[in-house]
Every structure is written in structure tokens, then in C-alpha cells.
mmCIF file with all atom_site columns, C-alpha atoms and ligand atoms in Angstrom:
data_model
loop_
_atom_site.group_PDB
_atom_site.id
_atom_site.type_symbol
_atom_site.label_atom_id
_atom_site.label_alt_id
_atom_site.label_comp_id
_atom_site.label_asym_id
_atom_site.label_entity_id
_atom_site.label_seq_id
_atom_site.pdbx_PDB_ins_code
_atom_site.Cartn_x
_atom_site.Cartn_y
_atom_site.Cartn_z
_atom_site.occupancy
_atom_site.B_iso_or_equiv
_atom_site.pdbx_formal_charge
_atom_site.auth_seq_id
_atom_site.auth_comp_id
_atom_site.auth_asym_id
_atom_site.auth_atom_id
_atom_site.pdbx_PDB_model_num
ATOM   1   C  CA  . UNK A 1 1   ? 136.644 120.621 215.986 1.00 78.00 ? 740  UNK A CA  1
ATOM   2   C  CA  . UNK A 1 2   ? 137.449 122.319 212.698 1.00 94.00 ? 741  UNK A CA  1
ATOM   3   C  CA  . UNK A 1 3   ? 137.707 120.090 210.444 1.00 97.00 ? 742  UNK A CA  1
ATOM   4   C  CA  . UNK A 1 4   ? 135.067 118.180 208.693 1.00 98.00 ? 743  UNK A CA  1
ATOM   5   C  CA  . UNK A 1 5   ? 135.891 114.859 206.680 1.00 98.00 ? 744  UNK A CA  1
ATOM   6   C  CA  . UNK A 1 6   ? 133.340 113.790 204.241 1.00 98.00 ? 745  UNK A CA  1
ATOM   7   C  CA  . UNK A 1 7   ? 132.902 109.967 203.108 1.00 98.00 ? 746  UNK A CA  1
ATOM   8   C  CA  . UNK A 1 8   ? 130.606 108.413 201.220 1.00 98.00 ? 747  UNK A CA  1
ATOM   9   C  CA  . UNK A 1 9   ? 129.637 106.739 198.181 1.00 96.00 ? 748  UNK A CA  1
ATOM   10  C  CA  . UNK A 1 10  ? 131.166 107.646 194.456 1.00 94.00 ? 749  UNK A CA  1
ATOM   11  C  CA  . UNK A 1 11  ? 128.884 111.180 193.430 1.00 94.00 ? 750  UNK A CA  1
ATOM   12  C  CA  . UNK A 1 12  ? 127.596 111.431 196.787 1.00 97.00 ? 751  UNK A CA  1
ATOM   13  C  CA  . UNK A 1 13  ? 129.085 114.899 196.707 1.00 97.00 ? 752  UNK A CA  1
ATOM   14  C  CA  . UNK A 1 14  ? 132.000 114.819 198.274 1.00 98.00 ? 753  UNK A CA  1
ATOM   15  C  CA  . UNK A 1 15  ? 134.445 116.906 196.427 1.00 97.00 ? 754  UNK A CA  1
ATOM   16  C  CA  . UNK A 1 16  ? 131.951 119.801 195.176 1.00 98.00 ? 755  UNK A CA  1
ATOM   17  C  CA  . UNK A 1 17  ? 130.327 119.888 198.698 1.00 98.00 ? 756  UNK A CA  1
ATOM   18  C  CA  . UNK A 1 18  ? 133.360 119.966 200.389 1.00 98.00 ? 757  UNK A CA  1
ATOM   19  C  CA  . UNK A 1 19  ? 135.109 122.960 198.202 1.00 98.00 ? 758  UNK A CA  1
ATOM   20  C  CA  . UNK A 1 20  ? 131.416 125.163 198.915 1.00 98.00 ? 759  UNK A CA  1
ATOM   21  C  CA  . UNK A 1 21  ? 131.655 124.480 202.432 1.00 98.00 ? 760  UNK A CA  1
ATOM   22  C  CA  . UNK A 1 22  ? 135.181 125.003 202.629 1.00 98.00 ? 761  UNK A CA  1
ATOM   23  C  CA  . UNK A 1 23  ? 134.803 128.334 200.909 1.00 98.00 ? 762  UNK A CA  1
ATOM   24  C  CA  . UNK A 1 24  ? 132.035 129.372 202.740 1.00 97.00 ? 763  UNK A CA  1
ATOM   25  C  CA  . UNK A 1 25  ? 134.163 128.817 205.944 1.00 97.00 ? 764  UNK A CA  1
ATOM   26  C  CA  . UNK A 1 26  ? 137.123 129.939 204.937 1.00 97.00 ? 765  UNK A CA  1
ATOM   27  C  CA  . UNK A 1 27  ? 138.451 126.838 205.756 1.00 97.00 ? 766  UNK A CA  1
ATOM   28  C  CA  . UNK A 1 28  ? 141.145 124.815 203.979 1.00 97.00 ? 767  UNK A CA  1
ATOM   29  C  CA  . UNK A 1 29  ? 140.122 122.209 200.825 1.00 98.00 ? 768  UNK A CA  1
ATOM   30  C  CA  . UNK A 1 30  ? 141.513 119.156 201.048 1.00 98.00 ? 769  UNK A CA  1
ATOM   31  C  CA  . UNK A 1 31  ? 140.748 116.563 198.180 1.00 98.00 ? 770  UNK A CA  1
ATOM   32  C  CA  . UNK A 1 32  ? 142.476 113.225 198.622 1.00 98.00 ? 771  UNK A CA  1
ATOM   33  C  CA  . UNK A 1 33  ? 141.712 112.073 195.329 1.00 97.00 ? 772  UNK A CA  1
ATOM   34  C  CA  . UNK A 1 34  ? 143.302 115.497 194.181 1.00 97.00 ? 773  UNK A CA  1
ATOM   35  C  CA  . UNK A 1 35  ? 146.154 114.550 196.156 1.00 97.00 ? 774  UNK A CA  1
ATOM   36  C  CA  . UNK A 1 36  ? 146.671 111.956 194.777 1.00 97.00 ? 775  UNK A CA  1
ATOM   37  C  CA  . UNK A 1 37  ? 146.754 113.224 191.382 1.00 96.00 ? 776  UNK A CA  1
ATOM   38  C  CA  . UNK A 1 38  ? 149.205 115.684 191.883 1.00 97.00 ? 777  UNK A CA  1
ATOM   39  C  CA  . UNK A 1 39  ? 151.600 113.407 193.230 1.00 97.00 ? 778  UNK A CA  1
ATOM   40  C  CA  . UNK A 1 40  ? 151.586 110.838 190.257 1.00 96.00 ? 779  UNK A CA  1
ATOM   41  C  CA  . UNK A 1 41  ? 151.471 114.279 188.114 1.00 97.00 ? 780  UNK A CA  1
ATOM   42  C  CA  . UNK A 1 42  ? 147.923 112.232 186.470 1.00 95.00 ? 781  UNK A CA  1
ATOM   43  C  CA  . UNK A 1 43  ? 143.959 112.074 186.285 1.00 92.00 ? 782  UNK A CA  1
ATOM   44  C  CA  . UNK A 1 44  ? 143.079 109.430 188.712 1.00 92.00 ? 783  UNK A CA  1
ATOM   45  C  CA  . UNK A 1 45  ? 141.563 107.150 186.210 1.00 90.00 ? 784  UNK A CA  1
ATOM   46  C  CA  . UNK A 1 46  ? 145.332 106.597 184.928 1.00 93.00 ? 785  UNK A CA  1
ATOM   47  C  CA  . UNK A 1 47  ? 146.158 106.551 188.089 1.00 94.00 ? 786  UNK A CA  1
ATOM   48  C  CA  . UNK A 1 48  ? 143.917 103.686 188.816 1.00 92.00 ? 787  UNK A CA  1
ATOM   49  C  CA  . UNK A 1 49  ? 144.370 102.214 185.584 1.00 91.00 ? 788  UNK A CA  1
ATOM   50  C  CA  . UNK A 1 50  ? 148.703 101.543 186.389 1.00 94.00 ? 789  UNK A CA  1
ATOM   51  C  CA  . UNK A 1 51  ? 148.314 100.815 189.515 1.00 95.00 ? 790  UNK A CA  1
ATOM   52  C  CA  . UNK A 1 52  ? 145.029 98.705  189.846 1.00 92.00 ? 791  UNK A CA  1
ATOM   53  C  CA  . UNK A 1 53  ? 141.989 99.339  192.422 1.00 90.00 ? 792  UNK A CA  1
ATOM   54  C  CA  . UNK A 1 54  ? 143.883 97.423  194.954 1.00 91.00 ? 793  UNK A CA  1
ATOM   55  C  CA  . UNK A 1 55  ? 147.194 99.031  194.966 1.00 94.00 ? 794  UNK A CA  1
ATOM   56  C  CA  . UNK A 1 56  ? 145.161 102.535 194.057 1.00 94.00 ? 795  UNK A CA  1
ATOM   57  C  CA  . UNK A 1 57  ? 143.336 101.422 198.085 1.00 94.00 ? 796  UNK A CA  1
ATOM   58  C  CA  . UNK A 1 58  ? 147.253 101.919 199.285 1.00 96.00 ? 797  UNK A CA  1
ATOM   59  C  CA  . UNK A 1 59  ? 148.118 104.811 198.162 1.00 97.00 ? 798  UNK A CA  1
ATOM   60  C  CA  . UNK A 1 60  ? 144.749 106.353 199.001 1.00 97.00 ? 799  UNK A CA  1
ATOM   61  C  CA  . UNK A 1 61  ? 145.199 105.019 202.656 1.00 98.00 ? 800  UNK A CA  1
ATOM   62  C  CA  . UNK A 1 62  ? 149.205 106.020 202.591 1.00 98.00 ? 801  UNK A CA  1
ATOM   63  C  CA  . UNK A 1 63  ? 147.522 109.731 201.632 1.00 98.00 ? 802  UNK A CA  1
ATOM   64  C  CA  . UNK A 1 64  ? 144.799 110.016 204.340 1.00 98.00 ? 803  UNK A CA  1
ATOM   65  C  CA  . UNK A 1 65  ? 147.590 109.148 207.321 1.00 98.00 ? 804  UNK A CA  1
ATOM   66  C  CA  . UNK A 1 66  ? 150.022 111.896 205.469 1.00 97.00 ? 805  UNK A CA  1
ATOM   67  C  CA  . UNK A 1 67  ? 147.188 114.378 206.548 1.00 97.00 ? 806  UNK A CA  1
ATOM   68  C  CA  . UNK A 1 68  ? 148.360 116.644 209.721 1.00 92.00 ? 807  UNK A CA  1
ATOM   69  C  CA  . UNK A 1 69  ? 146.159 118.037 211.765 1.00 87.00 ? 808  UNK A CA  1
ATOM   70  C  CA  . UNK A 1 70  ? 147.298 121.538 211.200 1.00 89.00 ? 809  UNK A CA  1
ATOM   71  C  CA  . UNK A 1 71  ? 144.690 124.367 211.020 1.00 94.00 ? 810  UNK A CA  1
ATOM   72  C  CA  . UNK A 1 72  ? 140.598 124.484 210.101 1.00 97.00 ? 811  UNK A CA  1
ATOM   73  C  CA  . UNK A 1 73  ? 139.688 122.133 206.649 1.00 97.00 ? 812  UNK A CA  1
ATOM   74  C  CA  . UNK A 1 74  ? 137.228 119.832 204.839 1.00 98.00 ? 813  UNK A CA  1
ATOM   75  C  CA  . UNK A 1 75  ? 138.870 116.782 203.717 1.00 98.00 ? 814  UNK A CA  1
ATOM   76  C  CA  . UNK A 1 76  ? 136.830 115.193 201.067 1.00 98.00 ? 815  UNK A CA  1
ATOM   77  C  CA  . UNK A 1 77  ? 138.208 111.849 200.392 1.00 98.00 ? 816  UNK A CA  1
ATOM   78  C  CA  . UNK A 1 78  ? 137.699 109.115 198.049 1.00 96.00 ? 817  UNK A CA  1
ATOM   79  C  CA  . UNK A 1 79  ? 134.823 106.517 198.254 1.00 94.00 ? 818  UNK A CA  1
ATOM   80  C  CA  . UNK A 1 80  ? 136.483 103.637 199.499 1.00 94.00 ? 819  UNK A CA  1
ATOM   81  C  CA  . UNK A 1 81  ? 138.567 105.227 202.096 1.00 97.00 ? 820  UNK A CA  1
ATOM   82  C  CA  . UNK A 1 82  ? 136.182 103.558 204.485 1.00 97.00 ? 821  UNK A CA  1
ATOM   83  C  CA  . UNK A 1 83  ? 138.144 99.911  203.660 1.00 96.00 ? 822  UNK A CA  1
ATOM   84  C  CA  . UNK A 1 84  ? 141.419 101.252 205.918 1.00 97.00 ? 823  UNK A CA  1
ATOM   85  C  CA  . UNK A 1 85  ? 140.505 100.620 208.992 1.00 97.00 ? 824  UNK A CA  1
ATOM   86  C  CA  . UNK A 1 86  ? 144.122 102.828 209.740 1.00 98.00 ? 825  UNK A CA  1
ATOM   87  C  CA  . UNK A 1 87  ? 142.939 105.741 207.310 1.00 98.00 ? 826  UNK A CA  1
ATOM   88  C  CA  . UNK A 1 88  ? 139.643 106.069 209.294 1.00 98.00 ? 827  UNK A CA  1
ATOM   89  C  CA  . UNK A 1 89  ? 140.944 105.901 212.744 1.00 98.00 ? 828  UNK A CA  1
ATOM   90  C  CA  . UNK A 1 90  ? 143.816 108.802 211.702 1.00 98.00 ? 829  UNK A CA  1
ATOM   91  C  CA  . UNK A 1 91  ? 140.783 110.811 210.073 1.00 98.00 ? 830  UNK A CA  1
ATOM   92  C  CA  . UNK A 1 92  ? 138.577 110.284 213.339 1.00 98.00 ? 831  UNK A CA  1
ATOM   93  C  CA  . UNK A 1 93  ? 141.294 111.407 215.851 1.00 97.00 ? 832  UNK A CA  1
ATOM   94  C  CA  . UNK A 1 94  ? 141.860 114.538 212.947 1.00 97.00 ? 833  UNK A CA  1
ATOM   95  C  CA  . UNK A 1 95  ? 138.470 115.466 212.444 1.00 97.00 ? 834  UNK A CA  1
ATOM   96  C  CA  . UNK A 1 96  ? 134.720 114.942 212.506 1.00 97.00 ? 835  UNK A CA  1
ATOM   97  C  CA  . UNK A 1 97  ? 133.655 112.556 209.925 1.00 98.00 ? 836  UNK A CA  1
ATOM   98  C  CA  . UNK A 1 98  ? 130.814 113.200 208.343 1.00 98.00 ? 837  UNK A CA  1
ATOM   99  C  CA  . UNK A 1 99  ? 128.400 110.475 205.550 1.00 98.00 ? 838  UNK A CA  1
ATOM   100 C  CA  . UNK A 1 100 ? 126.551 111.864 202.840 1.00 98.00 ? 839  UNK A CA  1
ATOM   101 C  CA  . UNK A 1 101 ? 123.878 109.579 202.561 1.00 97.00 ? 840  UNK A CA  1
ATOM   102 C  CA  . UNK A 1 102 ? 122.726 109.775 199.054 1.00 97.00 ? 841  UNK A CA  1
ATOM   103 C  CA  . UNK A 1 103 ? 120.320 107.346 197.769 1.00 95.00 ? 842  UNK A CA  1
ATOM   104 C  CA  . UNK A 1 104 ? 121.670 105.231 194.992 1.00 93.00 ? 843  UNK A CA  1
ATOM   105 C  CA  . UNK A 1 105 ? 119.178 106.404 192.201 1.00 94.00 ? 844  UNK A CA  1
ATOM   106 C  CA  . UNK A 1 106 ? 120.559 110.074 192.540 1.00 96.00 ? 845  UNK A CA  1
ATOM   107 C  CA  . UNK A 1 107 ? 124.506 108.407 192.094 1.00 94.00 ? 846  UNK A CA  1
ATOM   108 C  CA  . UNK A 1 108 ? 123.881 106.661 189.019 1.00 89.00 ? 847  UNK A CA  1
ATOM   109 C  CA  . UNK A 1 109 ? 123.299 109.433 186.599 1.00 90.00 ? 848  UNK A CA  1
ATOM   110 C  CA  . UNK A 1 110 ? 125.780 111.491 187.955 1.00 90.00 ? 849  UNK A CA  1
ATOM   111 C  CA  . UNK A 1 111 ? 128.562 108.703 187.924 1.00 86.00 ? 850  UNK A CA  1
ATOM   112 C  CA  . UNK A 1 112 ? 127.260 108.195 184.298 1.00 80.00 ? 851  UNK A CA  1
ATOM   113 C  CA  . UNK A 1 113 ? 128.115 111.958 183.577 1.00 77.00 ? 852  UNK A CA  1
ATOM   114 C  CA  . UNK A 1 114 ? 132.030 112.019 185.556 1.00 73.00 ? 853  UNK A CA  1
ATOM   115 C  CA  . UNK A 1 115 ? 135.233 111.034 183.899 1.00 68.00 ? 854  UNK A CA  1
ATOM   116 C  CA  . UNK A 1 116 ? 134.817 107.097 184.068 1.00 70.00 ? 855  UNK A CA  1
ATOM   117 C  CA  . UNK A 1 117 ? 137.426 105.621 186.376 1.00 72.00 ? 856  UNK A CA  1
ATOM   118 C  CA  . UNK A 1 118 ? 137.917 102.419 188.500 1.00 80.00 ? 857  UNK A CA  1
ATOM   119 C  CA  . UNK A 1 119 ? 135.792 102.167 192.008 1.00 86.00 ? 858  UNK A CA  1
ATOM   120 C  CA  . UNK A 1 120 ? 137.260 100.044 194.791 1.00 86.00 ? 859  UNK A CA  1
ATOM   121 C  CA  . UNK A 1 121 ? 134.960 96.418  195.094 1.00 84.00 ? 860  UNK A CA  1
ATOM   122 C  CA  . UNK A 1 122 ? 132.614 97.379  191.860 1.00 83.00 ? 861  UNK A CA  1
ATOM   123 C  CA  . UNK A 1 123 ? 131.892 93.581  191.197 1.00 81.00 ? 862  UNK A CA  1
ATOM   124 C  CA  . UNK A 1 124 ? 128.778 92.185  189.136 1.00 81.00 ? 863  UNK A CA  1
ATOM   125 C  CA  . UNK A 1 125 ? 126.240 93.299  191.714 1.00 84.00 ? 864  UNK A CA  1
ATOM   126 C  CA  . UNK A 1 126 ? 127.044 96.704  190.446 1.00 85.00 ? 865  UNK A CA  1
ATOM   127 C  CA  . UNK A 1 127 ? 126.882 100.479 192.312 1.00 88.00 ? 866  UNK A CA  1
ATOM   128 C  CA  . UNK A 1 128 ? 123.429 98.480  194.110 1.00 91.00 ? 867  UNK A CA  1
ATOM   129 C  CA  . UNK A 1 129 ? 125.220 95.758  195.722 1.00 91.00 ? 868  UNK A CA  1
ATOM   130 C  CA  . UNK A 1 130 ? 128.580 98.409  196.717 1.00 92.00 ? 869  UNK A CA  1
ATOM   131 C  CA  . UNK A 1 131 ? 126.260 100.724 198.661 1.00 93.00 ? 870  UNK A CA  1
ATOM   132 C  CA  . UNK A 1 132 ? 124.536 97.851  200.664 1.00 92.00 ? 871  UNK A CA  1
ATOM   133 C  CA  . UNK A 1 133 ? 128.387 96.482  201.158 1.00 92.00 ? 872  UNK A CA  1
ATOM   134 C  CA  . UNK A 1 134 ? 129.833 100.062 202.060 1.00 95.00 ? 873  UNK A CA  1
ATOM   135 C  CA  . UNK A 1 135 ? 126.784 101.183 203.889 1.00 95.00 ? 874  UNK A CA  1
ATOM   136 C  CA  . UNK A 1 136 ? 127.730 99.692  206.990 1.00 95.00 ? 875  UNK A CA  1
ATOM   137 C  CA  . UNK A 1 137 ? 131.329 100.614 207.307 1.00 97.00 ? 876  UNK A CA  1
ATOM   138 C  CA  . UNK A 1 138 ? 130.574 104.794 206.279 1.00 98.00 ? 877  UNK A CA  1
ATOM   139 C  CA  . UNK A 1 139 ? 127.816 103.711 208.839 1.00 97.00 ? 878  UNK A CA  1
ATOM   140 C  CA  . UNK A 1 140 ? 130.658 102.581 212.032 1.00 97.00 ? 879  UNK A CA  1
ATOM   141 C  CA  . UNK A 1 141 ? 132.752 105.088 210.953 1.00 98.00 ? 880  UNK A CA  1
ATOM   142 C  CA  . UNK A 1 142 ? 130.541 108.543 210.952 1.00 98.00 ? 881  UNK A CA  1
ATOM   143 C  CA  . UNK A 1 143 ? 130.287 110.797 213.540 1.00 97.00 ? 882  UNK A CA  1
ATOM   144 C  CA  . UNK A 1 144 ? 127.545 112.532 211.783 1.00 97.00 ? 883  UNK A CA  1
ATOM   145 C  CA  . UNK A 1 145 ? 125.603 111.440 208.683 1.00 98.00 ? 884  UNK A CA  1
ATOM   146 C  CA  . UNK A 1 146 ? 123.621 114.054 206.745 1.00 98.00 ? 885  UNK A CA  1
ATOM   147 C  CA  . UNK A 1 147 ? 120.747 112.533 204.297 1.00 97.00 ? 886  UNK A CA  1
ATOM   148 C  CA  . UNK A 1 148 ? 120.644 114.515 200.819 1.00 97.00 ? 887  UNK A CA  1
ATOM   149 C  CA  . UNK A 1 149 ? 118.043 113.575 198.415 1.00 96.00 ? 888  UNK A CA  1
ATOM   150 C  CA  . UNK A 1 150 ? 117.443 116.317 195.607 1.00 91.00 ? 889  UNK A CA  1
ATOM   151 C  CA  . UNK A 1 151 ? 118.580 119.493 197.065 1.00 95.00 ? 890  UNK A CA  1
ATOM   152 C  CA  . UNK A 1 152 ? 120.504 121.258 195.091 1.00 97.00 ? 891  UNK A CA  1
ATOM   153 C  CA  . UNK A 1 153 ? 124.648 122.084 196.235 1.00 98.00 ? 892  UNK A CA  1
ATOM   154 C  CA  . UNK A 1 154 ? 124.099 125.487 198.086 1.00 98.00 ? 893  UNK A CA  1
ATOM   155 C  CA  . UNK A 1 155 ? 121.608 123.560 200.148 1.00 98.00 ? 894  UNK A CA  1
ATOM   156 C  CA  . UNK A 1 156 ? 123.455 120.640 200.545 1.00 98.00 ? 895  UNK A CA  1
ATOM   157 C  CA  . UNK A 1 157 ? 126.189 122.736 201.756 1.00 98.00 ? 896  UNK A CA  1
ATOM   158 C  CA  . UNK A 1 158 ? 123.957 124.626 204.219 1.00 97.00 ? 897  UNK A CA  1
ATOM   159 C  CA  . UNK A 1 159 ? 122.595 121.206 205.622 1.00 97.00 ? 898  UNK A CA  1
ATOM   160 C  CA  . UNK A 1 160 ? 125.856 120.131 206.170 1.00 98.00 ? 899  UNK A CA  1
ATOM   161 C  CA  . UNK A 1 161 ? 127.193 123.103 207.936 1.00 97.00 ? 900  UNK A CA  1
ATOM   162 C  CA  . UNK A 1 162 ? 124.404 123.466 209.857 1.00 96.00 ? 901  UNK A CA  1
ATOM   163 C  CA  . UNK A 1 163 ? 123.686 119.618 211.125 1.00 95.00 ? 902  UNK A CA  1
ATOM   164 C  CA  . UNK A 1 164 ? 127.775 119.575 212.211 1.00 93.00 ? 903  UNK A CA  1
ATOM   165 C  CA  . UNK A 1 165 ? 127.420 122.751 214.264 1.00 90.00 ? 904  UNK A CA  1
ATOM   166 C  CA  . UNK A 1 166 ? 130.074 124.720 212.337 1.00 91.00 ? 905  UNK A CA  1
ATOM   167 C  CA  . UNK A 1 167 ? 131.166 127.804 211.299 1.00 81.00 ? 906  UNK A CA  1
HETATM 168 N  N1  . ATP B 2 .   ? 123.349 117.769 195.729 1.00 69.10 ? 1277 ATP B N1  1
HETATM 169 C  C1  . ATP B 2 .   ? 123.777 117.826 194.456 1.00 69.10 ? 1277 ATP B C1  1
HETATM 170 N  N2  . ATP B 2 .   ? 123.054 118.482 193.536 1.00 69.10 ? 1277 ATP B N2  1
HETATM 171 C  C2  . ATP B 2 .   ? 123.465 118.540 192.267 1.00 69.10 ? 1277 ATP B C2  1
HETATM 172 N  N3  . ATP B 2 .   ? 124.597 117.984 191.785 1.00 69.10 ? 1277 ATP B N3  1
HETATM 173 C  C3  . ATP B 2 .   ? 125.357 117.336 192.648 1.00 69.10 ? 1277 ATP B C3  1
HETATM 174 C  C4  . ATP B 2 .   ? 125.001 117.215 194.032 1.00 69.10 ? 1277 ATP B C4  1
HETATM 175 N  N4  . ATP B 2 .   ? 125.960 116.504 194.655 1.00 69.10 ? 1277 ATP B N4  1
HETATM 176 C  C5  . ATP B 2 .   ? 126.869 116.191 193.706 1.00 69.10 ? 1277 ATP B C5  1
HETATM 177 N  N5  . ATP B 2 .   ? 126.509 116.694 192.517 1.00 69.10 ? 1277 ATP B N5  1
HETATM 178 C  C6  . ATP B 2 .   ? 127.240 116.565 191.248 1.00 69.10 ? 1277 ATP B C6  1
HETATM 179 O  O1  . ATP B 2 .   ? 127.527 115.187 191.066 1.00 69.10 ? 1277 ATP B O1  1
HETATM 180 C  C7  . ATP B 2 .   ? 128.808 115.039 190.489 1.00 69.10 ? 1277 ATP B C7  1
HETATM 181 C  C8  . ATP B 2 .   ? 129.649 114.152 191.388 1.00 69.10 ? 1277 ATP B C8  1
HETATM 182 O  O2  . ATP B 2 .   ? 129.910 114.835 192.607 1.00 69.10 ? 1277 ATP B O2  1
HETATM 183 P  P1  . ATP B 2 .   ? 131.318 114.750 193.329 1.00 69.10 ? 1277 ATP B P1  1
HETATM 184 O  O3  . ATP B 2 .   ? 132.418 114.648 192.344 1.00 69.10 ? 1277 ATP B O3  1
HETATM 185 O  O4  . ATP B 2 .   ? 131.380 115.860 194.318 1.00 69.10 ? 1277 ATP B O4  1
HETATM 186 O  O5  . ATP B 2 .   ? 131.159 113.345 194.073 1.00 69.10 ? 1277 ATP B O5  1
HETATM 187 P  P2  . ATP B 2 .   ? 132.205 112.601 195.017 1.00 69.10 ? 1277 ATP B P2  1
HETATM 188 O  O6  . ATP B 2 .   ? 131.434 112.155 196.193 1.00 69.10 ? 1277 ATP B O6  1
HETATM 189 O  O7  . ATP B 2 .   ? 133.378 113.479 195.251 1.00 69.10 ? 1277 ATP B O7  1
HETATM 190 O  O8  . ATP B 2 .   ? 132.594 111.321 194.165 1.00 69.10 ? 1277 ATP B O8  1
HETATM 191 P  P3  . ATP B 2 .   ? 133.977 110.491 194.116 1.00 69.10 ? 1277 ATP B P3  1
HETATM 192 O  O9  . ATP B 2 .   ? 133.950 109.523 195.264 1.00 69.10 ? 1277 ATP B O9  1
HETATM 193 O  O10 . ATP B 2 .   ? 133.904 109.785 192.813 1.00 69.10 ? 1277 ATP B O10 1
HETATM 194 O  O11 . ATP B 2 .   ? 135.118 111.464 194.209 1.00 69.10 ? 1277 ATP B O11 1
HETATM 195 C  C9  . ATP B 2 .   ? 129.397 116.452 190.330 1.00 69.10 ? 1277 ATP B C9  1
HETATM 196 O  O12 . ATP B 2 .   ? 129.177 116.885 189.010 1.00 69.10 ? 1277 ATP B O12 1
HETATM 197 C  C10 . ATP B 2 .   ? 128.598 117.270 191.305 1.00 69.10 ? 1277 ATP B C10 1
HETATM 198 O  O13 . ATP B 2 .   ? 128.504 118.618 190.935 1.00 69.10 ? 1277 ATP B O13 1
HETATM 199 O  O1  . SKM B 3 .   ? 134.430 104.871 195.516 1.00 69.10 ? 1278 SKM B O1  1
HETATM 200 C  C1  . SKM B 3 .   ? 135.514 104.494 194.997 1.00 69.10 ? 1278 SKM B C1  1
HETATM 201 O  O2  . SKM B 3 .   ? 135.852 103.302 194.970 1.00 69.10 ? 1278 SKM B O2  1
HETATM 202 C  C2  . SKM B 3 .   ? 136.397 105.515 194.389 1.00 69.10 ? 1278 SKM B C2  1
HETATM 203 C  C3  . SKM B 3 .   ? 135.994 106.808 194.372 1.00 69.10 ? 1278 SKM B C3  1
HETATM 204 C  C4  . SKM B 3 .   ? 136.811 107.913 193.794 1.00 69.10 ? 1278 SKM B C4  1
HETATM 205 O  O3  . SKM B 3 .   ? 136.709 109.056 194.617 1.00 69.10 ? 1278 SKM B O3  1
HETATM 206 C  C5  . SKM B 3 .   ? 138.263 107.522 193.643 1.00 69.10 ? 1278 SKM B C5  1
HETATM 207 O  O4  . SKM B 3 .   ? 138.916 107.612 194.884 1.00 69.10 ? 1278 SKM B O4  1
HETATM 208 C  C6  . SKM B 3 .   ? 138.431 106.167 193.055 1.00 69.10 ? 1278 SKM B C6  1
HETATM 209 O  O5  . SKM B 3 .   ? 137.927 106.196 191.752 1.00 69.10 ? 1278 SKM B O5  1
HETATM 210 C  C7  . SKM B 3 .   ? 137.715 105.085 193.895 1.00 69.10 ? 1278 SKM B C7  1
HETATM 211 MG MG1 . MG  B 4 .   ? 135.451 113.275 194.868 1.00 69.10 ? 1279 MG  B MG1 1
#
């Protein structure tokens, strides 16, 4: 398969992984969240902001099944892509799908540092109690999940490329 789809939590790595590994394969980058921002002609936060996280769950799930299937890519896709059941059966017959398991403690600062905007199902329980809730689903749906703890992109991106067998 060439194509890799990456899910997991908010700052797991997703978008900057999936550009370096793209690159380095000469593949196609595919960004949903980018996607999405083009079409509303936006940043996502006001895109999330006039919309609302549950409508803002539609249109990211009307964007994953707008993918083809059409030559070699990453698809890096927004956190809570994992709550269409649709979106993740489309991506699975499209690609291999891929988790980067992050522990929590290394998302925190680096949510802290991004451009604040509105994650699907935050509720009082905070980013603690999302990752036990999402952990499961990026759990079923994975064909391959790739722990990351501390090493730096370049080596992220080498992991990755190397545990999925691609290149
Ligand atoms: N392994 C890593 N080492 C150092 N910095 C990292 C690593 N992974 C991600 N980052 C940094 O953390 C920030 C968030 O990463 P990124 O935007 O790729 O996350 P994401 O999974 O796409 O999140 P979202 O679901 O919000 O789109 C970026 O500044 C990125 O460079
Ligand atoms: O994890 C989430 O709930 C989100 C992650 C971002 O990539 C965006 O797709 C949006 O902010 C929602
Ligand atoms: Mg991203």
C-alpha cells in the first residue's frame, strides 16, 4: 500500500510527521485539517468557532470520504477523525492507518504552544480524560501504531517509515 494515514491525539505529530515523511518519500501531503481550511478560505479555529465542534466533526468526516485513492500519500488527519465510524472505514479501504501513540505529558506543552482552537469531546476531564476516551477507538482502528516518546521529528519520521515497511 502507498499510502499511510496518521491518527492520533491533538500534537501527537500528525501534520509535521506526515509532511517529513511525505517528503522523504516523495509521496503526496495530504492534511485534512488543511483541507479544510482552504475550503472555508479560514484558520481552523474560525472554522471551528462558526460552525461548532460538532458540525466542525461533519465536515471533517464529509472531507476524509472526498479523499480518492489516486496515487502514493500521507494523509494526516485531524484528531477526532476516529468518531466517524464512515471516515475510518473509507481511510482503511484507502490506506494503512497508522497511531502515533504519544504519551499525554509530551501533548500538553505542545498544545499549549499551537494556535488555540476547539478539540472534538474536550469536556472537564480535560486532554487526560480525551486520551483514555479516544485511546480505544485510534486503538480498533490502527493497522499499525508506532510509540514516540522524546525523539525528536527526523526520528520520529524514520520510526514511522521504517515500522510500516515503506519506501
Ligand atoms: N516528535 C516531536 N518532536 C518535537 N516536536 C514535535 C514532535 N511531534 C510534534 N512536534 C511538534 O508539536 C507541535 C504539534 O504537532 P502537530 O501539529 O504535527 O500535531 P498534530 O498531531 O497534527 O495535531 P492536531 O491534531 O492538532 O492537528 C508542532 O509544533 C510539532 O512540530
Ligand atoms: O483532536 C481534535 O479534536 C481536533 C484536532 C485538530 O487537528 C482539528 O481537527 C480540530 O481542532 C479538532
Ligand atoms: Mg495536524
Amino acid at each position: 500500500m502507498n499510502r499511510l494515514t496518521l491518527i492520533g491525539m491533538p500534537g501527537s505529530g500528525k501534520s509535521a510527521l506526515g509532511r517529513i515523511i511525505a517528503t522523504r518519500l516523495g509521496w503526496q501531503f495530504i492534511d485534512t485539517d488543511l483541507c479544510i481550511e482552504r475550503r472555508f478560505g479560514k484558520k481552523l479555529q474560525a472554522v471551528v468557532d462558526q460552525v461548532g465542534t460538532e458540525e466542525f466533526a461533519r465536515i471533517e468526516e464529509e472531507t476524509v470520504l472526498g479523499l480518492t485513492s489516486e496515487g502514493a500519500a500521507v494523509i494526516s488527519t485531524g484528531g477526532s477523525v476516529v468518531y466517524s465510524e464512515a471516515a475510518m472505514r473509507h481511510l482503511a479501504s484507502i490506506s494503512t492507518i497508522v497511531f502515533l501513540d504519544v504519551p499525554i505529558h509530551r501533548l500538553h506543552p505542545r498544545i499549549a504552544r499551537a494556535a488555540p482552537r476547539g478539540i472534538v469531546g474536550m469536556g472537564e476531564g480535560g486532554l487526560e480524560e480525551l486520551y483514555r476516551r479516544r485511546f480505544e477507538l485510534y486503538h480498533k482502528y490502527a493497522h499499525s501504531i508506532v510509540l514516540l516518546d522524546g525523539e525528536n521529528l527526523q526520528d520520529a519520521a524514520t520510526r514511522i517509515i521504517s515500522q510500516c515497511g515503506v519506501s
